[in-house]
mmCIF file of C-alpha atoms in Angstrom:
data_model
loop_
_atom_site.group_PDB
_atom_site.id
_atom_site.type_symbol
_atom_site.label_atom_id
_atom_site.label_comp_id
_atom_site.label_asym_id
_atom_site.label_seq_id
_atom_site.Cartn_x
_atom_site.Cartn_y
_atom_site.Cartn_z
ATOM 1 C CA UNK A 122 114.024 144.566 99.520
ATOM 2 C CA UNK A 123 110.365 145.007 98.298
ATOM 3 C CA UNK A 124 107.477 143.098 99.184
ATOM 4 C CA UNK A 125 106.816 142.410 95.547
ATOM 5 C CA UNK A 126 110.882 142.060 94.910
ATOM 6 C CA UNK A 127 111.001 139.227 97.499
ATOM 7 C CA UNK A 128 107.505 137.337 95.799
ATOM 8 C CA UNK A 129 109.810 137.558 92.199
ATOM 9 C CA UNK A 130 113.066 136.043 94.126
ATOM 10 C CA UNK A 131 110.058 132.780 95.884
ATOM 11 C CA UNK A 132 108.870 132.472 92.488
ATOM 12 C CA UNK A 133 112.169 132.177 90.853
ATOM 13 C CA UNK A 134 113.240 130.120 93.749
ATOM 14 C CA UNK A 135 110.224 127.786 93.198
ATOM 15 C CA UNK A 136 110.233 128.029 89.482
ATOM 16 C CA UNK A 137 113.916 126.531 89.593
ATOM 17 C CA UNK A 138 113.226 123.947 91.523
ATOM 18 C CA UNK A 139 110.062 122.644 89.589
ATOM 19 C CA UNK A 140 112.551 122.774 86.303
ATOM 20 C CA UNK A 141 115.461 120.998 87.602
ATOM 21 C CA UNK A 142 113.427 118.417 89.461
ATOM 22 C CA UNK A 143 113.531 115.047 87.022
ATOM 23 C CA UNK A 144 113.084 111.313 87.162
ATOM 24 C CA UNK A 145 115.783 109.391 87.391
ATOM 25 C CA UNK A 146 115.913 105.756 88.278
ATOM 26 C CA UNK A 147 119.056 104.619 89.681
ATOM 27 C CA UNK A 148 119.750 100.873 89.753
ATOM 28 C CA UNK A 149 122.031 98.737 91.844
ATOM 29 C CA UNK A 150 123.867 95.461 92.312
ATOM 30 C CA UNK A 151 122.384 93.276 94.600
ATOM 31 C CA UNK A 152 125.624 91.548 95.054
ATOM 32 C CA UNK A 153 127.447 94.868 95.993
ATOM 33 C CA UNK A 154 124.864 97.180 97.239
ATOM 34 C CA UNK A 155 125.773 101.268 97.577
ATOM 35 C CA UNK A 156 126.878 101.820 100.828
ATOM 36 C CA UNK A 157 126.376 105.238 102.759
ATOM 37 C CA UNK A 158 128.545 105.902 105.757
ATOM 38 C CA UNK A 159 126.681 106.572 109.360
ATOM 39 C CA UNK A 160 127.445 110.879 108.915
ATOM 40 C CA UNK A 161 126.291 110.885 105.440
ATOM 41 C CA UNK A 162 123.423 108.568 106.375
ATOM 42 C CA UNK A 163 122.463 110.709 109.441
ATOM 43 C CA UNK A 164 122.590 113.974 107.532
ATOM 44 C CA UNK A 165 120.507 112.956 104.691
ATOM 45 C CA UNK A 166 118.096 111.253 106.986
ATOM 46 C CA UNK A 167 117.370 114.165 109.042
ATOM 47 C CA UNK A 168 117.039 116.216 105.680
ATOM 48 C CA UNK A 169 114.338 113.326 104.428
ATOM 49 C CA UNK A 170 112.425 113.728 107.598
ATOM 50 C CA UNK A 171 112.258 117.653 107.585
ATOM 51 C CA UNK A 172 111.042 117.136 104.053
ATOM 52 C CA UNK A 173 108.273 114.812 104.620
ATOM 53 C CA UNK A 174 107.104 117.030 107.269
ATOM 54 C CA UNK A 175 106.918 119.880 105.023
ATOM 55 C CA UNK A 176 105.654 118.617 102.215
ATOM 56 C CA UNK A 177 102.265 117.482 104.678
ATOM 57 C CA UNK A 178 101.607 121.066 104.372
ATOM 58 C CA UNK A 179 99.786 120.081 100.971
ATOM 59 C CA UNK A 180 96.111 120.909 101.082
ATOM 60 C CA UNK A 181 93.432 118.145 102.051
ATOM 61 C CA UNK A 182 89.607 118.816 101.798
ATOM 62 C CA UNK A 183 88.345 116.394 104.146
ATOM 63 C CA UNK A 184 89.523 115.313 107.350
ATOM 64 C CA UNK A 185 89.993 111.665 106.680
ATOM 65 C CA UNK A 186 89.711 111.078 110.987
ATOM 66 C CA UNK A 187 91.632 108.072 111.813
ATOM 67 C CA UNK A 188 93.952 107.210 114.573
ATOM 68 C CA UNK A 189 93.205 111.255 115.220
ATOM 69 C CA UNK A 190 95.042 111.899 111.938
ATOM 70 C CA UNK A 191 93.521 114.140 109.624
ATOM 71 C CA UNK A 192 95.578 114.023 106.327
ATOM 72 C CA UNK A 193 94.219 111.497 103.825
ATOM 73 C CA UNK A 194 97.935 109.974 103.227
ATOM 74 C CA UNK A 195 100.273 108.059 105.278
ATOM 75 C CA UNK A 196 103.986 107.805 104.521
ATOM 76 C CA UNK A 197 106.224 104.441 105.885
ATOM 77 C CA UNK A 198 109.661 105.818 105.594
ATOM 78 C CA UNK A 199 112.641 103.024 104.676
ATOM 79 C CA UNK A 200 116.123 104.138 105.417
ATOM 80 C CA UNK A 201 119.101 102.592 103.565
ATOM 81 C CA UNK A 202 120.222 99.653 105.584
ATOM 82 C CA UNK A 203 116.575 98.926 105.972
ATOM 83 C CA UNK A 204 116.182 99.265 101.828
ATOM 84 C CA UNK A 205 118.953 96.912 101.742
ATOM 85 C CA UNK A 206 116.660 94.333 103.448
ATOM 86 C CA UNK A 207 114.364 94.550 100.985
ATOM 87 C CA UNK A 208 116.459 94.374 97.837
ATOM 88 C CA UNK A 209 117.634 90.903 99.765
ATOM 89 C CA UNK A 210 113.737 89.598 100.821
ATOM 90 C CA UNK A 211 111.281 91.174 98.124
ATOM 91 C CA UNK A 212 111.665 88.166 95.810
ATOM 92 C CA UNK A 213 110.854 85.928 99.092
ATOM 93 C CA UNK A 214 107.751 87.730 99.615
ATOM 94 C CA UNK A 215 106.757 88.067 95.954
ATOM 95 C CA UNK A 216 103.677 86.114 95.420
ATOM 96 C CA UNK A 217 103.906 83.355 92.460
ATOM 97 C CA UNK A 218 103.717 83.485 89.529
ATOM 98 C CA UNK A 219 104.299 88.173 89.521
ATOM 99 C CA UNK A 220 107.562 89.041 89.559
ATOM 100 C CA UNK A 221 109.552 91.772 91.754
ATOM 101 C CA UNK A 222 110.950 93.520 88.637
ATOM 102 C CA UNK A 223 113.976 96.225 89.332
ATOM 103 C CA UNK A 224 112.761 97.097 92.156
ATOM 104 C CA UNK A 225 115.287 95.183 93.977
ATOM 105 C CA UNK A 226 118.158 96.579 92.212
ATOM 106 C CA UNK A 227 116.193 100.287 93.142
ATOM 107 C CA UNK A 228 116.287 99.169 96.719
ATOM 108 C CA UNK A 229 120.037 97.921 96.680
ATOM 109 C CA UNK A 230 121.432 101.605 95.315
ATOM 110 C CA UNK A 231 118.523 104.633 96.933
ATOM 111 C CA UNK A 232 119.368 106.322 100.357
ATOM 112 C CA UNK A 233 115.999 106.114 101.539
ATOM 113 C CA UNK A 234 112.853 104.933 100.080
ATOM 114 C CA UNK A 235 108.805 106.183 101.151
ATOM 115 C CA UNK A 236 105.707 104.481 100.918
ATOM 116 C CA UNK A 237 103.283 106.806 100.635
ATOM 117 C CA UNK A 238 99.664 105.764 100.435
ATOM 118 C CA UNK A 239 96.299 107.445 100.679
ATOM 119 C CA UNK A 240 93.361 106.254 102.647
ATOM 120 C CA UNK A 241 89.843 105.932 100.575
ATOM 121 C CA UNK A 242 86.812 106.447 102.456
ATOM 122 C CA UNK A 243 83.990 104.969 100.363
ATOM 123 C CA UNK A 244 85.392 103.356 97.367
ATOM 124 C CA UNK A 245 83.867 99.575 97.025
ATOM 125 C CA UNK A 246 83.194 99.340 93.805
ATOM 126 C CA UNK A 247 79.914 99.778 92.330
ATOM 127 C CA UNK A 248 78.217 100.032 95.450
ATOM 128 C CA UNK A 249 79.552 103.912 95.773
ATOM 129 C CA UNK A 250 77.546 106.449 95.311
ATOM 130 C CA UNK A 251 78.763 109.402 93.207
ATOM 131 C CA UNK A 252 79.321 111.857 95.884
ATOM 132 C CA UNK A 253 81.425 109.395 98.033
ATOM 133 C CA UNK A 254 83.351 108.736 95.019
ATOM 134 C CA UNK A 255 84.141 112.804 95.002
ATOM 135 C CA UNK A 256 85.165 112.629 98.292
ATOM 136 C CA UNK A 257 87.769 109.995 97.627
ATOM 137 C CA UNK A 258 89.160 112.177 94.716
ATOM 138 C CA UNK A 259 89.950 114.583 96.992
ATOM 139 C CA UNK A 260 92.084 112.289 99.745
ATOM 140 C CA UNK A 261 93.715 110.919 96.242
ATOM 141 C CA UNK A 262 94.433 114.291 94.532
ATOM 142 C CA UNK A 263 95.560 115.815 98.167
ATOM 143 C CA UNK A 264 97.848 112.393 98.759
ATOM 144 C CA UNK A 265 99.383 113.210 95.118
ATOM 145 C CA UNK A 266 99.955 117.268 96.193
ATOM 146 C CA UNK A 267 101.911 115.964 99.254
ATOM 147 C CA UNK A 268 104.122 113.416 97.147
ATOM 148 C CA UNK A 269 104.717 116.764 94.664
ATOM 149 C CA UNK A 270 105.351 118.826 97.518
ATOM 150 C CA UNK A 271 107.959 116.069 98.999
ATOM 151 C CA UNK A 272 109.985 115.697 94.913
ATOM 152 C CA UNK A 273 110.399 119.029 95.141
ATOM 153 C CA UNK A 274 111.895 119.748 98.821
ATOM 154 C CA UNK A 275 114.256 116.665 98.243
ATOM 155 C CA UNK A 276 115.105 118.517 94.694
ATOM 156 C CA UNK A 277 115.977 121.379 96.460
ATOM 157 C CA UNK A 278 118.183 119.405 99.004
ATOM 158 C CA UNK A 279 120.626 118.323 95.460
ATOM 159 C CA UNK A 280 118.677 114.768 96.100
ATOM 160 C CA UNK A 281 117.776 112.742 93.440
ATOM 161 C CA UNK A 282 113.963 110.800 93.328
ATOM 162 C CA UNK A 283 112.004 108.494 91.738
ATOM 163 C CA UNK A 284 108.380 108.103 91.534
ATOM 164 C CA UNK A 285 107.740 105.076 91.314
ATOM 165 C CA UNK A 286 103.829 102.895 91.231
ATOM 166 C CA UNK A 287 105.050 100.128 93.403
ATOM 167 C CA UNK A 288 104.910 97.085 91.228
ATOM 168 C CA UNK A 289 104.537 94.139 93.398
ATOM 169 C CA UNK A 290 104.520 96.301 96.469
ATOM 170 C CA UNK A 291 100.824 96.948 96.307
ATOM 171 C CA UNK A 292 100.135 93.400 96.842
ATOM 172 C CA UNK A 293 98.826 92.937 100.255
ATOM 173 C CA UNK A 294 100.856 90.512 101.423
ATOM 174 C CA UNK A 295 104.122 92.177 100.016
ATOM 175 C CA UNK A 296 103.303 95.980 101.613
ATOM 176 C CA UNK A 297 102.093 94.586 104.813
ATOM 177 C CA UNK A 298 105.252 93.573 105.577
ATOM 178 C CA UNK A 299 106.379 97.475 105.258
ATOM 179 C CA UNK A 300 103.910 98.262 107.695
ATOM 180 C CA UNK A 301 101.264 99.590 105.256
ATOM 181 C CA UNK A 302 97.866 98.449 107.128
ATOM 182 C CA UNK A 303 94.857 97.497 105.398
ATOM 183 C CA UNK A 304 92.603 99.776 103.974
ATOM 184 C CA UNK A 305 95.953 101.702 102.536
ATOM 185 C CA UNK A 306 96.452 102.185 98.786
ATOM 186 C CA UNK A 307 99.906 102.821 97.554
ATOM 187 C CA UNK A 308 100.056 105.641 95.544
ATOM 188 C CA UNK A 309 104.070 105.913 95.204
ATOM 189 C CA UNK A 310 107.197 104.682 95.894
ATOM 190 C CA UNK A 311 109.305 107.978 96.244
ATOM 191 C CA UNK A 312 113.305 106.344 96.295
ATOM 192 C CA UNK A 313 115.921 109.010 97.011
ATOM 193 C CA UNK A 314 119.408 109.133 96.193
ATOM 194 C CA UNK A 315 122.013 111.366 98.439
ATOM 195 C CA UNK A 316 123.948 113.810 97.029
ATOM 196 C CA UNK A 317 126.797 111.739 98.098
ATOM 197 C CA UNK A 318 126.576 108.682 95.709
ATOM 198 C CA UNK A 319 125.479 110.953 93.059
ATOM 199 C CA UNK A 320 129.231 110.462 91.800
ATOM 200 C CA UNK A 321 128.904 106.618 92.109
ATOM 201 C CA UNK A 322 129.573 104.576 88.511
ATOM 202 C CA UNK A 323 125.868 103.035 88.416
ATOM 203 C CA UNK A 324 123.343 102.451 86.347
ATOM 204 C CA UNK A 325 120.584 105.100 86.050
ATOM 205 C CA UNK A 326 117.483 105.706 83.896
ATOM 206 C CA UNK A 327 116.168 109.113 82.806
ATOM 207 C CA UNK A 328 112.384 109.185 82.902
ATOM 208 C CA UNK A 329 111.019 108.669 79.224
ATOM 209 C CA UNK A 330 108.956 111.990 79.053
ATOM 210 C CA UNK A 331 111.123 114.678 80.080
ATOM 211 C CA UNK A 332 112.172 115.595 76.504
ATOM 212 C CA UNK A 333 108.141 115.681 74.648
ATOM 213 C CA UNK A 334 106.825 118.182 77.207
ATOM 214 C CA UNK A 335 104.887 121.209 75.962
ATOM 215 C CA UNK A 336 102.482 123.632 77.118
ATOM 216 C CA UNK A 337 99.770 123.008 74.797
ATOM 217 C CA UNK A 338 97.259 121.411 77.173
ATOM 218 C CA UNK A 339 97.177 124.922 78.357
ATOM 219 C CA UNK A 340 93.436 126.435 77.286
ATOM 220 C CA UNK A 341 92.349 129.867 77.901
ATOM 221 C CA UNK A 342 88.447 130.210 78.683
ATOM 222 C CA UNK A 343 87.062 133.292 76.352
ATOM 223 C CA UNK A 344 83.529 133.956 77.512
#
């Protein structure tokens, strides 16, 4: 094989992948959560944390420098009996008067849930200047690559994900409990259903955009 035959068999590869990754919210009974067995469990776990690794090779601008870290993202990984813990307690830990929404019917049914959250540097308001703000594009737009990067390896796996904004889990209060520290912003809840329970009789939402995508935001600069 070629040089330039084994770039067309990546691309395809990749190309694949992009195209058959889709969301797909998948939403359980809190009275009779999906249950994995330990060997399934294991498996898939191992395969989540390979993933996440990987998909930290996404590219960063600045070295964010904290705790020695240098990535601009952090990523608190829930595992299923732990996700079943929070479908039980997120309504206990929902402040008054917001409400937890699905998400504790998403927690009940996903093999593994991640927190991921990005760490800005200068943003306080108005009281950033315009360069800083720059700088805190970049940890946001680099924190977004990674979660990309990471919907795309678990694709690849036969996994199913959802990317989802959090809801109620960006309140302080609620995410601190999940180990997100202060001075975190969550970016996305990535939940993950194993091949496994893909079979399962459950209910499960297809994203709402899949079907009006086109390419015309495509523009090609004439000079």
């Amino acid at each position: 094989m070629t040089i330039n035959d084994q770039n067309r068999d990546d691309f395809a590869a990749v190309k694949r992948t992009i195209e058959k990754r889709k969301t797909l919210k998948v939403l359980g009974d809190l009275g009779s959560p999906v249950e994995i067995n330990t060997t399934v469990a294991q498996n898939n776990d191992a395969s989540i944390r390979e993933a996440l690794r990987t998909a930290g090779m996404a590219p960063f601008h600045y070295d964010r420098a904290i705790d020695s870290i240098a990535e601009p993202w952090r990523a608190h990984l829930l595992f299923h009996r732990n996700c079943r813990q929070v479908a039980e307690l997120l309504e206990q830990w929902t402040p008054p008067g917001l409400s937890a929404g699905k998400l504790p019917a998403m927690f009940s049914a996903c093999g593994a849930a991640i927190l991921v959250t990005w760490l800005p540097q200068f943003r306080s308001g108005s009281e950033s200047k315009p360069e800083q703000i720059d700088v805190d594009d970049e940890h946001l737009a680099a924190a977004s690559a990674m979660v990309q990067n990471l919907l795309l390896l678990l694709t690849a796996k036969g996994m199913g994900t959802y990317w989802s904004s959090g809801g109620v889990l960006k309140q302080t209060g609620v995410s601190a409990h999940l180990g997100v520290n202060e001075g975190e912003k969550l970016l996305a809840v990535v939940f993950v259903e194993y091949p496994e329970t893909q079979t399962l009789e459950i209910d499960r939402k297809p994203g709402k955009h899949r079907d009006s995508r086109s390419d015309g935001w495509i523009r090609e600069v004439v000079l």
